[in-house]
Amino acid sequence: MSGESRYETSKEVSKNAFKSSKYVILASGENFPDALSATPLAHSLNCPILLTPSTKLPKSILKEILDLEAKEVIIVGSFSSISEDIEKEIKDLVKVRRIGAENRYETAALIAKEVLNINGSSKIAIASGENFPDALSSSAILLKEKAPIILTPRDKLPRASKEVLETMKFEKTYIFGGLEMVSKEIENELDNPIRISGTDRFDSSVSFAKQAFENPENIIIVNGSGFADALAAGSLVPKLKAPIILSEKDSIPEKVRKYLFEINPKKIYFVGGDNSVSSKVAGNILSILEEKNKKPDVTFSLGYNDEKSKEMLEIINKVRKEAGLYELKYSKELEKAAKIRAKEISVSLSHTRPDGSLWNTVNPNVSGENLIQLNASPEEVIKIQLGIEGQSKNIKKVWEYHKSIGVACFVDNDGKAFWVQVYGV
């Protein structure tokens, strides 16, 4: 699930999770605190979180609000987070309510009080209001415990956060992050504190997942370098009953690799485009699960594997036929281009060619390219590509400039299989 920007990605997540929703939460996509604090409210109201820039509401976000047939839009944050002009624009069409205060700590406290009123929970969470990594993937545990989240600087609880903590004797107070995020002094002020942290944000995401789910069938994977995709994905957690796991763009952190091997999920959902979590990572994850399931190895020969390329072309057209689309015509010229690119990506798995030029310089008639490194059958490769937004669109969407195709599979001296589909006019 991805879009051209964080705002479009939040819209795509909403579309996948909700056909309609009485409520919509609108949060800033420029800073993390408000959207993070709003995650438990979204769980409580069973609604999506949509992101917006501070001063101009994207047309696609307004359209999504209307498509959801929302009765109320809840804006979280002050006027500096989401402007009064945006509020007025929405008010002309839908009822609007704002939960916001002078700063992120006061806003989080207001949201937390509302969540407690809705859920009646005796659990609460606290995280850094200065840095986002440790709380990025906390959505699953917040859902499990029906807990709101309040924010704090490292060393001193803000008055607004204290007021929430004084509303009752909490059965559990989760601290998200290590001592460098929330100090021991603050921990000592809390009711029944339970600290959840890891050696880094990726390790922390595994810790959150283990705390929230014993053996989840679904996993949501997002890039851990930014905050927007993870926060937008928060509304998927209750729908999929899945934790959010963080990954790097082009590699799987070792703790994440071990966790995926251990739980062996049935489905993995990627939020964000190929620039967030690459097809290389998707392929590596499938390889992990194949190893776990001990599937028989697919036999490859060194160099080009034309029979497997032919089989892949047949599968692509079968997928397109089932989707009610026209078949792509085999092109000898595009197959030649695909073979060039397959050998090139065995050196550098990238849409940039070894000489620094872009992929589309390989042939003047190309209009799209899919690439992946994966030692699996053509059917398995297509299966994983259909789960990657950009690659799925090339395979099964109507593009007026996608009429023909060339496919190649190249195996290097290490036995790694590199697949390329080149689409053309």
CSV table of N, CA and C in Angstrom, one decimal, residues 256-404:
chain,number,residue,atom,x,y,z
A,256,VAL,N,14.9,-8.6,13.1
A,256,VAL,CA,13.6,-8.7,12.3
A,256,VAL,C,13.6,-10.0,11.6
A,257,ARG,N,14.8,-10.3,11.0
A,257,ARG,CA,14.9,-11.6,10.2
A,257,ARG,C,14.6,-12.8,11.1
A,258,LYS,N,15.2,-12.8,12.3
A,258,LYS,CA,15.0,-13.9,13.2
A,258,LYS,C,13.5,-14.0,13.6
A,259,TYR,N,12.9,-12.9,13.9
A,259,TYR,CA,11.5,-12.8,14.3
A,259,TYR,C,10.6,-13.4,13.2
A,260,LEU,N,10.8,-13.0,12.0
A,260,LEU,CA,10.0,-13.5,10.9
A,260,LEU,C,10.1,-15.0,10.7
A,261,PHE,N,11.4,-15.4,10.8
A,261,PHE,CA,11.6,-16.9,10.7
A,261,PHE,C,10.9,-17.6,11.8
A,262,GLU,N,10.9,-17.0,13.0
A,262,GLU,CA,10.3,-17.7,14.2
A,262,GLU,C,8.8,-17.8,14.1
A,263,ILE,N,8.1,-16.7,13.7
A,263,ILE,CA,6.7,-16.7,13.7
A,263,ILE,C,6.0,-17.3,12.4
A,264,ASN,N,6.8,-17.2,11.3
A,264,ASN,CA,6.3,-17.7,10.0
A,264,ASN,C,4.9,-17.2,9.6
A,265,PRO,N,4.8,-15.9,9.4
A,265,PRO,CA,3.4,-15.3,9.1
A,265,PRO,C,2.9,-15.8,7.8
A,266,LYS,N,1.5,-15.8,7.7
A,266,LYS,CA,0.9,-16.2,6.5
A,266,LYS,C,0.9,-15.1,5.4
A,267,LYS,N,0.7,-13.9,5.9
A,267,LYS,CA,0.7,-12.7,5.0
A,267,LYS,C,1.5,-11.6,5.5
A,268,ILE,N,2.2,-10.9,4.6
A,268,ILE,CA,3.0,-9.7,4.9
A,268,ILE,C,2.5,-8.5,4.1
A,269,TYR,N,2.2,-7.4,4.8
A,269,TYR,CA,1.7,-6.2,4.1
A,269,TYR,C,2.8,-5.1,4.2
A,270,PHE,N,3.1,-4.6,3.0
A,270,PHE,CA,4.1,-3.5,2.9
A,270,PHE,C,3.4,-2.2,2.8
A,271,VAL,N,3.7,-1.2,3.7
A,271,VAL,CA,3.1,0.1,3.6
A,271,VAL,C,4.3,1.1,3.2
A,272,GLY,N,4.0,1.8,2.1
A,272,GLY,CA,5.1,2.6,1.5
A,272,GLY,C,5.6,2.0,0.2
A,273,GLY,N,6.0,2.9,-0.7
A,273,GLY,CA,6.5,2.4,-2.0
A,273,GLY,C,7.8,1.8,-2.0
A,274,ASP,N,8.3,1.5,-3.2
A,274,ASP,CA,9.6,0.8,-3.4
A,274,ASP,C,10.8,1.7,-2.8
A,275,ASN,N,10.6,3.0,-2.7
A,275,ASN,CA,11.6,3.8,-2.1
A,275,ASN,C,11.6,3.7,-0.5
A,276,SER,N,10.5,3.1,0.0
A,276,SER,CA,10.4,3.0,1.5
A,276,SER,C,11.0,1.6,1.9
A,277,VAL,N,10.4,0.5,1.3
A,277,VAL,CA,10.8,-0.8,1.5
A,277,VAL,C,11.0,-1.4,0.1
A,278,SER,N,12.2,-1.7,-0.3
A,278,SER,CA,12.5,-2.1,-1.6
A,278,SER,C,12.0,-3.5,-2.0
A,279,SER,N,12.0,-3.8,-3.3
A,279,SER,CA,11.6,-5.2,-3.7
A,279,SER,C,12.7,-6.2,-3.3
A,280,LYS,N,13.9,-5.7,-3.1
A,280,LYS,CA,15.0,-6.6,-2.6
A,280,LYS,C,14.6,-7.1,-1.2
A,281,VAL,N,14.1,-6.2,-0.3
A,281,VAL,CA,13.7,-6.7,1.0
A,281,VAL,C,12.5,-7.6,0.9
A,282,ALA,N,11.6,-7.3,0.1
A,282,ALA,CA,10.4,-8.2,-0.1
A,282,ALA,C,10.9,-9.6,-0.5
A,283,GLY,N,11.8,-9.6,-1.5
A,283,GLY,CA,12.3,-10.9,-1.9
A,283,GLY,C,13.0,-11.7,-0.9
A,284,ASN,N,13.8,-10.9,-0.1
A,284,ASN,CA,14.6,-11.6,1.0
A,284,ASN,C,13.6,-12.1,2.1
A,285,ILE,N,12.5,-11.4,2.3
A,285,ILE,CA,11.6,-11.9,3.3
A,285,ILE,C,10.9,-13.2,2.8
A,286,LEU,N,10.5,-13.2,1.6
A,286,LEU,CA,10.0,-14.5,1.0
A,286,LEU,C,10.9,-15.6,1.2
A,287,SER,N,12.2,-15.3,0.9
A,287,SER,CA,13.2,-16.4,1.0
A,287,SER,C,13.3,-16.9,2.5
A,288,ILE,N,13.2,-16.0,3.5
A,288,ILE,CA,13.2,-16.4,4.9
A,288,ILE,C,12.0,-17.4,5.1
A,289,LEU,N,10.8,-17.0,4.6
A,289,LEU,CA,9.7,-17.8,4.9
A,289,LEU,C,9.7,-19.2,4.1
A,290,GLU,N,10.3,-19.1,3.0
A,290,GLU,CA,10.5,-20.4,2.2
A,290,GLU,C,11.5,-21.3,3.0
A,291,GLU,N,12.5,-20.8,3.5
A,291,GLU,CA,13.5,-21.6,4.3
A,291,GLU,C,12.7,-22.2,5.5
A,292,LYS,N,11.9,-21.4,6.2
A,292,LYS,CA,11.2,-21.9,7.3
A,292,LYS,C,10.2,-23.0,6.9
A,293,ASN,N,9.6,-22.9,5.8
A,293,ASN,CA,8.6,-23.9,5.4
A,293,ASN,C,9.3,-25.1,4.6
A,294,LYS,N,10.6,-25.0,4.5
A,294,LYS,CA,11.4,-26.0,3.8
A,294,LYS,C,10.8,-26.4,2.5
A,295,LYS,N,10.5,-25.4,1.7
A,295,LYS,CA,10.0,-25.7,0.3
A,295,LYS,C,11.2,-26.3,-0.5
A,296,PRO,N,10.9,-27.2,-1.4
A,296,PRO,CA,12.0,-27.7,-2.2
A,296,PRO,C,12.6,-26.6,-3.1
A,297,ASP,N,13.9,-26.7,-3.2
A,297,ASP,CA,14.6,-25.7,-4.0
A,297,ASP,C,14.2,-25.8,-5.5
A,298,VAL,N,14.2,-24.6,-6.1
A,298,VAL,CA,14.0,-24.5,-7.5
A,298,VAL,C,15.3,-24.6,-8.2
A,299,THR,N,15.4,-25.4,-9.2
A,299,THR,CA,16.7,-25.6,-9.9
A,299,THR,C,16.9,-24.6,-10.9
A,300,PHE,N,18.1,-23.9,-10.8
A,300,PHE,CA,18.5,-22.9,-11.8
A,300,PHE,C,19.8,-23.3,-12.5
A,301,SER,N,20.0,-22.9,-13.7
A,301,SER,CA,21.3,-23.0,-14.3
A,301,SER,C,22.0,-21.7,-14.4
A,302,LEU,N,23.3,-21.7,-14.5
A,302,LEU,CA,24.0,-20.4,-14.6
A,302,LEU,C,23.7,-19.7,-15.9
A,303,GLY,N,23.7,-18.4,-15.8
A,303,GLY,CA,23.3,-17.6,-17.0
A,303,GLY,C,21.8,-17.4,-17.2
A,304,TYR,N,21.4,-17.3,-18.4
A,304,TYR,CA,20.0,-17.0,-18.7
A,304,TYR,C,19.1,-18.3,-18.6
A,305,ASN,N,18.0,-18.2,-17.9
A,305,ASN,CA,17.0,-19.3,-17.8
A,305,ASN,C,15.8,-19.0,-18.6
A,306,ASP,N,15.8,-19.3,-19.9
A,306,ASP,CA,14.8,-18.8,-20.8
A,306,ASP,C,13.4,-19.5,-20.5
A,307,GLU,N,13.5,-20.8,-20.1
A,307,GLU,CA,12.2,-21.5,-19.9
A,307,GLU,C,11.5,-20.9,-18.7
A,308,LYS,N,12.2,-20.5,-17.7
A,308,LYS,CA,11.5,-19.9,-16.5
A,308,LYS,C,11.0,-18.5,-16.9
A,309,SER,N,11.7,-17.8,-17.8
A,309,SER,CA,11.2,-16.5,-18.3
A,309,SER,C,9.9,-16.7,-19.0
A,310,LYS,N,9.9,-17.7,-19.9
A,310,LYS,CA,8.7,-18.0,-20.7
A,310,LYS,C,7.5,-18.3,-19.7
A,311,GLU,N,7.8,-19.1,-18.7
A,311,GLU,CA,6.8,-19.5,-17.7
A,311,GLU,C,6.2,-18.2,-17.0
A,312,MET,N,7.1,-17.3,-16.7
A,312,MET,CA,6.7,-16.1,-16.0
A,312,MET,C,5.8,-15.3,-16.9
A,313,LEU,N,6.1,-15.2,-18.1
A,313,LEU,CA,5.3,-14.4,-19.1
A,313,LEU,C,3.9,-15.0,-19.1
A,314,GLU,N,3.8,-16.3,-19.1
A,314,GLU,CA,2.5,-17.0,-19.2
A,314,GLU,C,1.7,-16.7,-17.9
A,315,ILE,N,2.4,-16.7,-16.7
A,315,ILE,CA,1.7,-16.4,-15.5
A,315,ILE,C,1.2,-15.0,-15.4
A,316,ILE,N,2.0,-14.0,-15.9
A,316,ILE,CA,1.6,-12.6,-15.9
A,316,ILE,C,0.3,-12.4,-16.7
A,317,ASN,N,0.3,-13.0,-17.9
A,317,ASN,CA,-0.9,-12.9,-18.7
A,317,ASN,C,-2.1,-13.6,-18.2
A,318,LYS,N,-1.8,-14.7,-17.4
A,318,LYS,CA,-2.9,-15.4,-16.7
A,318,LYS,C,-3.5,-14.5,-15.6
A,319,VAL,N,-2.6,-13.8,-14.9
A,319,VAL,CA,-3.1,-12.9,-13.8
A,319,VAL,C,-3.9,-11.8,-14.5
A,320,ARG,N,-3.4,-11.2,-15.6
A,320,ARG,CA,-4.1,-10.1,-16.3
A,320,ARG,C,-5.5,-10.6,-16.8
A,321,LYS,N,-5.5,-11.8,-17.4
A,321,LYS,CA,-6.8,-12.3,-17.9
A,321,LYS,C,-7.8,-12.5,-16.8
A,322,GLU,N,-7.4,-13.0,-15.6
A,322,GLU,CA,-8.3,-13.1,-14.5
A,322,GLU,C,-8.8,-11.8,-14.0
A,323,ALA,N,-8.0,-10.7,-14.2
A,323,ALA,CA,-8.4,-9.4,-13.8
A,323,ALA,C,-9.2,-8.7,-14.9
A,324,GLY,N,-9.5,-9.4,-16.0
A,324,GLY,CA,-10.3,-8.8,-17.0
A,324,GLY,C,-9.5,-7.9,-17.9
A,325,LEU,N,-8.1,-8.0,-18.0
A,325,LEU,CA,-7.3,-7.2,-18.8
A,325,LEU,C,-6.8,-7.9,-20.0
A,326,TYR,N,-6.4,-7.1,-21.0
A,326,TYR,CA,-5.8,-7.6,-22.2
A,326,TYR,C,-4.4,-8.2,-22.0
A,327,GLU,N,-4.1,-9.2,-22.8
A,327,GLU,CA,-2.8,-9.9,-22.7
A,327,GLU,C,-1.7,-8.9,-23.2
A,328,LEU,N,-0.5,-9.0,-22.6
A,328,LEU,CA,0.7,-8.3,-23.1
A,328,LEU,C,1.4,-9.2,-24.2
A,329,LYS,N,1.7,-8.5,-25.3
A,329,LYS,CA,2.4,-9.3,-26.4
A,329,LYS,C,3.9,-9.5,-26.1
A,330,TYR,N,4.3,-10.7,-26.4
A,330,TYR,CA,5.8,-10.9,-26.3
A,330,TYR,C,6.5,-10.1,-27.3
A,331,SER,N,7.6,-9.5,-26.8
A,331,SER,CA,8.5,-8.7,-27.7
A,331,SER,C,9.9,-9.2,-27.7
A,332,LYS,N,10.4,-9.6,-28.8
A,332,LYS,CA,11.8,-10.1,-28.8
A,332,LYS,C,12.8,-8.9,-28.4
A,333,GLU,N,12.5,-7.7,-28.9
A,333,GLU,CA,13.3,-6.6,-28.6
A,333,GLU,C,13.3,-6.3,-27.1
A,334,LEU,N,12.1,-6.4,-26.5
A,334,LEU,CA,12.0,-6.1,-25.0
A,334,LEU,C,12.7,-7.3,-24.2
A,335,GLU,N,12.6,-8.5,-24.8
A,335,GLU,CA,13.3,-9.6,-24.1
A,335,GLU,C,14.8,-9.4,-24.1
A,336,LYS,N,15.3,-8.9,-25.2
A,336,LYS,CA,16.7,-8.5,-25.3
A,336,LYS,C,17.1,-7.4,-24.2
A,337,ALA,N,16.2,-6.4,-24.1
A,337,ALA,CA,16.4,-5.4,-23.1
A,337,ALA,C,16.4,-5.9,-21.7
A,338,ALA,N,15.4,-6.9,-21.5
A,338,ALA,CA,15.3,-7.5,-20.1
A,338,ALA,C,16.5,-8.3,-19.8
A,339,LYS,N,17.1,-9.0,-20.8
A,339,LYS,CA,18.3,-9.8,-20.5
A,339,LYS,C,19.5,-8.8,-20.2
A,340,ILE,N,19.6,-7.7,-20.8
A,340,ILE,CA,20.6,-6.8,-20.5
A,340,ILE,C,20.5,-6.3,-19.1
A,341,ARG,N,19.2,-5.9,-18.7
A,341,ARG,CA,19.0,-5.4,-17.4
A,341,ARG,C,19.1,-6.5,-16.3
A,342,ALA,N,18.8,-7.7,-16.6
A,342,ALA,CA,18.9,-8.8,-15.6
A,342,ALA,C,20.4,-9.0,-15.3
A,343,LYS,N,21.2,-9.0,-16.3
A,343,LYS,CA,22.6,-9.1,-16.0
A,343,LYS,C,23.2,-7.9,-15.2
A,344,GLU,N,22.7,-6.7,-15.6
A,344,GLU,CA,23.1,-5.5,-14.9
A,344,GLU,C,22.7,-5.5,-13.4
A,345,ILE,N,21.5,-6.0,-13.1
A,345,ILE,CA,21.1,-5.9,-11.7
A,345,ILE,C,21.8,-7.0,-10.9
A,346,SER,N,22.4,-8.0,-11.5
A,346,SER,CA,23.2,-8.9,-10.7
A,346,SER,C,24.4,-8.3,-10.1
A,347,VAL,N,24.8,-7.1,-10.7
A,347,VAL,CA,25.9,-6.3,-10.2
A,347,VAL,C,25.4,-5.3,-9.2
A,348,SER,N,24.3,-4.6,-9.5
A,348,SER,CA,23.7,-3.6,-8.7
A,348,SER,C,22.2,-3.7,-8.8
A,349,LEU,N,21.5,-4.1,-7.8
A,349,LEU,CA,20.0,-4.3,-7.8
A,349,LEU,C,19.4,-2.9,-7.7
A,350,SER,N,19.2,-2.2,-8.8
A,350,SER,CA,18.8,-0.9,-8.8
A,350,SER,C,18.1,-0.5,-10.2
A,351,HIS,N,17.3,0.5,-10.2
A,351,HIS,CA,16.7,1.0,-11.5
A,351,HIS,C,17.7,1.9,-12.2
A,352,THR,N,18.8,2.2,-11.5
A,352,THR,CA,19.9,2.9,-12.1
A,352,THR,C,20.9,2.0,-12.7
A,353,ARG,N,21.3,2.2,-13.9
A,353,ARG,CA,22.2,1.2,-14.6
A,353,ARG,C,23.6,1.5,-14.2
A,354,PRO,N,24.5,0.5,-14.4
A,354,PRO,CA,25.9,0.6,-13.9
A,354,PRO,C,26.6,1.8,-14.4
A,355,ASP,N,26.2,2.4,-15.6
A,355,ASP,CA,26.9,3.6,-16.1
A,355,ASP,C,26.3,4.9,-15.5
A,356,GLY,N,25.3,4.7,-14.6
A,356,GLY,CA,24.7,5.9,-14.0
A,356,GLY,C,23.4,6.4,-14.7
A,357,SER,N,23.1,5.8,-15.9
A,357,SER,CA,21.9,6.2,-16.6
A,357,SER,C,20.7,5.5,-16.0
A,358,LEU,N,19.5,5.9,-16.3
A,358,LEU,CA,18.3,5.3,-15.8
A,358,LEU,C,17.9,4.1,-16.6
A,359,TRP,N,17.1,3.2,-16.0
A,359,TRP,CA,16.7,1.9,-16.6
A,359,TRP,C,16.1,2.1,-18.0
A,360,ASN,N,15.4,3.2,-18.2
A,360,ASN,CA,14.6,3.4,-19.5
A,360,ASN,C,15.5,3.7,-20.7
A,361,THR,N,16.8,3.8,-20.5
A,361,THR,CA,17.7,4.0,-21.6
A,361,THR,C,18.1,2.7,-22.3
A,362,VAL,N,17.6,1.6,-21.7
A,362,VAL,CA,18.0,0.3,-22.3
A,362,VAL,C,17.3,0.1,-23.7
A,363,ASN,N,16.2,0.7,-23.9
A,363,ASN,CA,15.4,0.6,-25.1
A,363,ASN,C,14.5,1.8,-25.3
A,364,PRO,N,14.4,2.4,-26.4
A,364,PRO,CA,13.6,3.6,-26.6
A,364,PRO,C,12.1,3.4,-26.4
A,365,ASN,N,11.6,2.1,-26.4
A,365,ASN,CA,10.2,1.8,-26.4
A,365,ASN,C,9.8,1.3,-25.0
A,366,VAL,N,10.6,1.3,-24.0
A,366,VAL,CA,10.2,0.8,-22.7
A,366,VAL,C,9.4,1.8,-21.9
A,367,SER,N,8.4,1.3,-21.1
A,367,SER,CA,7.5,2.2,-20.4
A,367,SER,C,7.4,1.8,-18.9
A,368,GLY,N,8.1,0.6,-18.5
A,368,GLY,CA,8.0,0.2,-17.1
A,368,GLY,C,9.0,-0.9,-16.9
A,369,GLU,N,9.4,-1.1,-15.6
A,369,GLU,CA,10.4,-2.1,-15.3
A,369,GLU,C,10.1,-2.7,-13.9
A,370,ASN,N,10.0,-4.0,-13.8
A,370,ASN,CA,10.0,-4.7,-12.5
A,370,ASN,C,11.3,-5.4,-12.3
A,371,LEU,N,11.9,-5.4,-11.2
A,371,LEU,CA,13.1,-6.2,-10.9
A,371,LEU,C,13.1,-6.7,-9.5
A,372,ILE,N,13.6,-7.9,-9.4
A,372,ILE,CA,13.7,-8.6,-8.0
A,372,ILE,C,14.7,-9.7,-8.0
A,373,GLN,N,15.4,-9.9,-6.9
A,373,GLN,CA,16.3,-11.0,-6.7
A,373,GLN,C,15.6,-12.0,-5.8
A,374,LEU,N,15.4,-13.2,-6.4
A,374,LEU,CA,14.7,-14.2,-5.6
A,374,LEU,C,14.9,-15.6,-6.2
A,375,ASN,N,15.4,-16.5,-5.4
A,375,ASN,CA,15.5,-17.9,-5.9
A,375,ASN,C,14.2,-18.6,-5.6
A,376,ALA,N,13.3,-18.5,-6.5
A,376,ALA,CA,12.0,-19.1,-6.3
A,376,ALA,C,11.4,-19.3,-7.7
A,377,SER,N,10.3,-20.1,-7.8
A,377,SER,CA,9.7,-20.4,-9.0
A,377,SER,C,9.0,-19.1,-9.6
A,378,PRO,N,8.8,-19.0,-10.9
A,378,PRO,CA,8.2,-17.9,-11.5
A,378,PRO,C,6.8,-17.5,-10.8
A,379,GLU,N,6.1,-18.6,-10.4
A,379,GLU,CA,4.8,-18.3,-9.7
A,379,GLU,C,5.0,-17.7,-8.4
A,380,GLU,N,6.0,-18.1,-7.6
A,380,GLU,CA,6.3,-17.5,-6.3
A,380,GLU,C,6.8,-16.1,-6.5
A,381,VAL,N,7.6,-15.8,-7.5
A,381,VAL,CA,8.1,-14.5,-7.7
A,381,VAL,C,7.0,-13.5,-8.0
A,382,ILE,N,6.1,-13.9,-8.9
A,382,ILE,CA,4.9,-13.1,-9.2
A,382,ILE,C,4.0,-12.8,-8.0
A,383,LYS,N,3.9,-13.9,-7.2
A,383,LYS,CA,3.1,-13.7,-5.9
A,383,LYS,C,3.6,-12.6,-5.0
A,384,ILE,N,5.0,-12.6,-4.9
A,384,ILE,CA,5.5,-11.5,-4.0
A,384,ILE,C,5.5,-10.2,-4.7
A,385,GLN,N,5.6,-10.1,-6.0
A,385,GLN,CA,5.6,-8.9,-6.8
A,385,GLN,C,4.2,-8.3,-6.7
A,386,LEU,N,3.2,-9.1,-6.7
A,386,LEU,CA,1.8,-8.6,-6.6
A,386,LEU,C,1.5,-8.0,-5.2
A,387,GLY,N,2.4,-8.2,-4.2
A,387,GLY,CA,2.3,-7.6,-2.9
A,387,GLY,C,3.1,-6.3,-2.8
A,388,ILE,N,3.8,-5.9,-3.9
A,388,ILE,CA,4.6,-4.7,-3.9
A,388,ILE,C,3.9,-3.7,-4.8
A,389,GLU,N,3.4,-2.5,-4.3
A,389,GLU,CA,2.5,-1.6,-5.0
A,389,GLU,C,3.0,-1.3,-6.4
A,390,GLY,N,4.2,-0.8,-6.6
A,390,GLY,CA,4.6,-0.4,-7.9
A,390,GLY,C,4.7,-1.5,-8.9
A,391,GLN,N,5.2,-2.7,-8.4
A,391,GLN,CA,5.4,-3.8,-9.3
A,391,GLN,C,4.0,-4.4,-9.6
A,392,SER,N,3.1,-4.4,-8.7
A,392,SER,CA,1.8,-4.9,-8.9
A,392,SER,C,1.1,-4.1,-10.0
A,393,LYS,N,1.2,-2.8,-9.9
A,393,LYS,CA,0.6,-1.9,-10.9
A,393,LYS,C,1.1,-2.2,-12.3
A,394,ASN,N,2.4,-2.5,-12.5
A,394,ASN,CA,2.9,-2.9,-13.8
A,394,ASN,C,2.3,-4.1,-14.3
A,395,ILE,N,2.1,-5.1,-13.4
A,395,ILE,CA,1.6,-6.4,-13.8
A,395,ILE,C,0.2,-6.4,-14.2
A,396,LYS,N,-0.7,-5.8,-13.4
A,396,LYS,CA,-2.1,-6.0,-13.5
A,396,LYS,C,-2.9,-4.7,-13.6
A,397,LYS,N,-2.3,-3.6,-14.0
A,397,LYS,CA,-3.1,-2.4,-14.2
A,397,LYS,C,-3.1,-2.0,-15.7
A,398,VAL,N,-4.2,-1.3,-16.1
A,398,VAL,CA,-4.3,-0.9,-17.5
A,398,VAL,C,-3.5,0.4,-17.6
A,399,TRP,N,-2.3,0.3,-18.3
A,399,TRP,CA,-1.6,1.4,-18.7
A,399,TRP,C,-1.7,1.5,-20.2
A,400,GLU,N,-2.0,2.7,-20.7
A,400,GLU,CA,-2.2,2.8,-22.2
A,400,GLU,C,-0.9,2.6,-22.9
A,401,TYR,N,0.3,2.7,-22.1
A,401,TYR,CA,1.6,2.6,-22.8
A,401,TYR,C,2.2,1.2,-22.5
A,402,HIS,N,1.5,0.3,-21.8
A,402,HIS,CA,1.9,-1.1,-21.5
A,402,HIS,C,1.2,-2.0,-22.5
A,403,LYS,N,1.8,-2.3,-23.6
A,403,LYS,CA,1.2,-3.2,-24.6
A,403,LYS,C,2.0,-4.5,-24.8
A,404,SER,N,3.3,-4.4,-24.6
A,404,SER,CA,4.1,-5.6,-24.8
A,404,SER,C,5.1,-5.8,-23.7
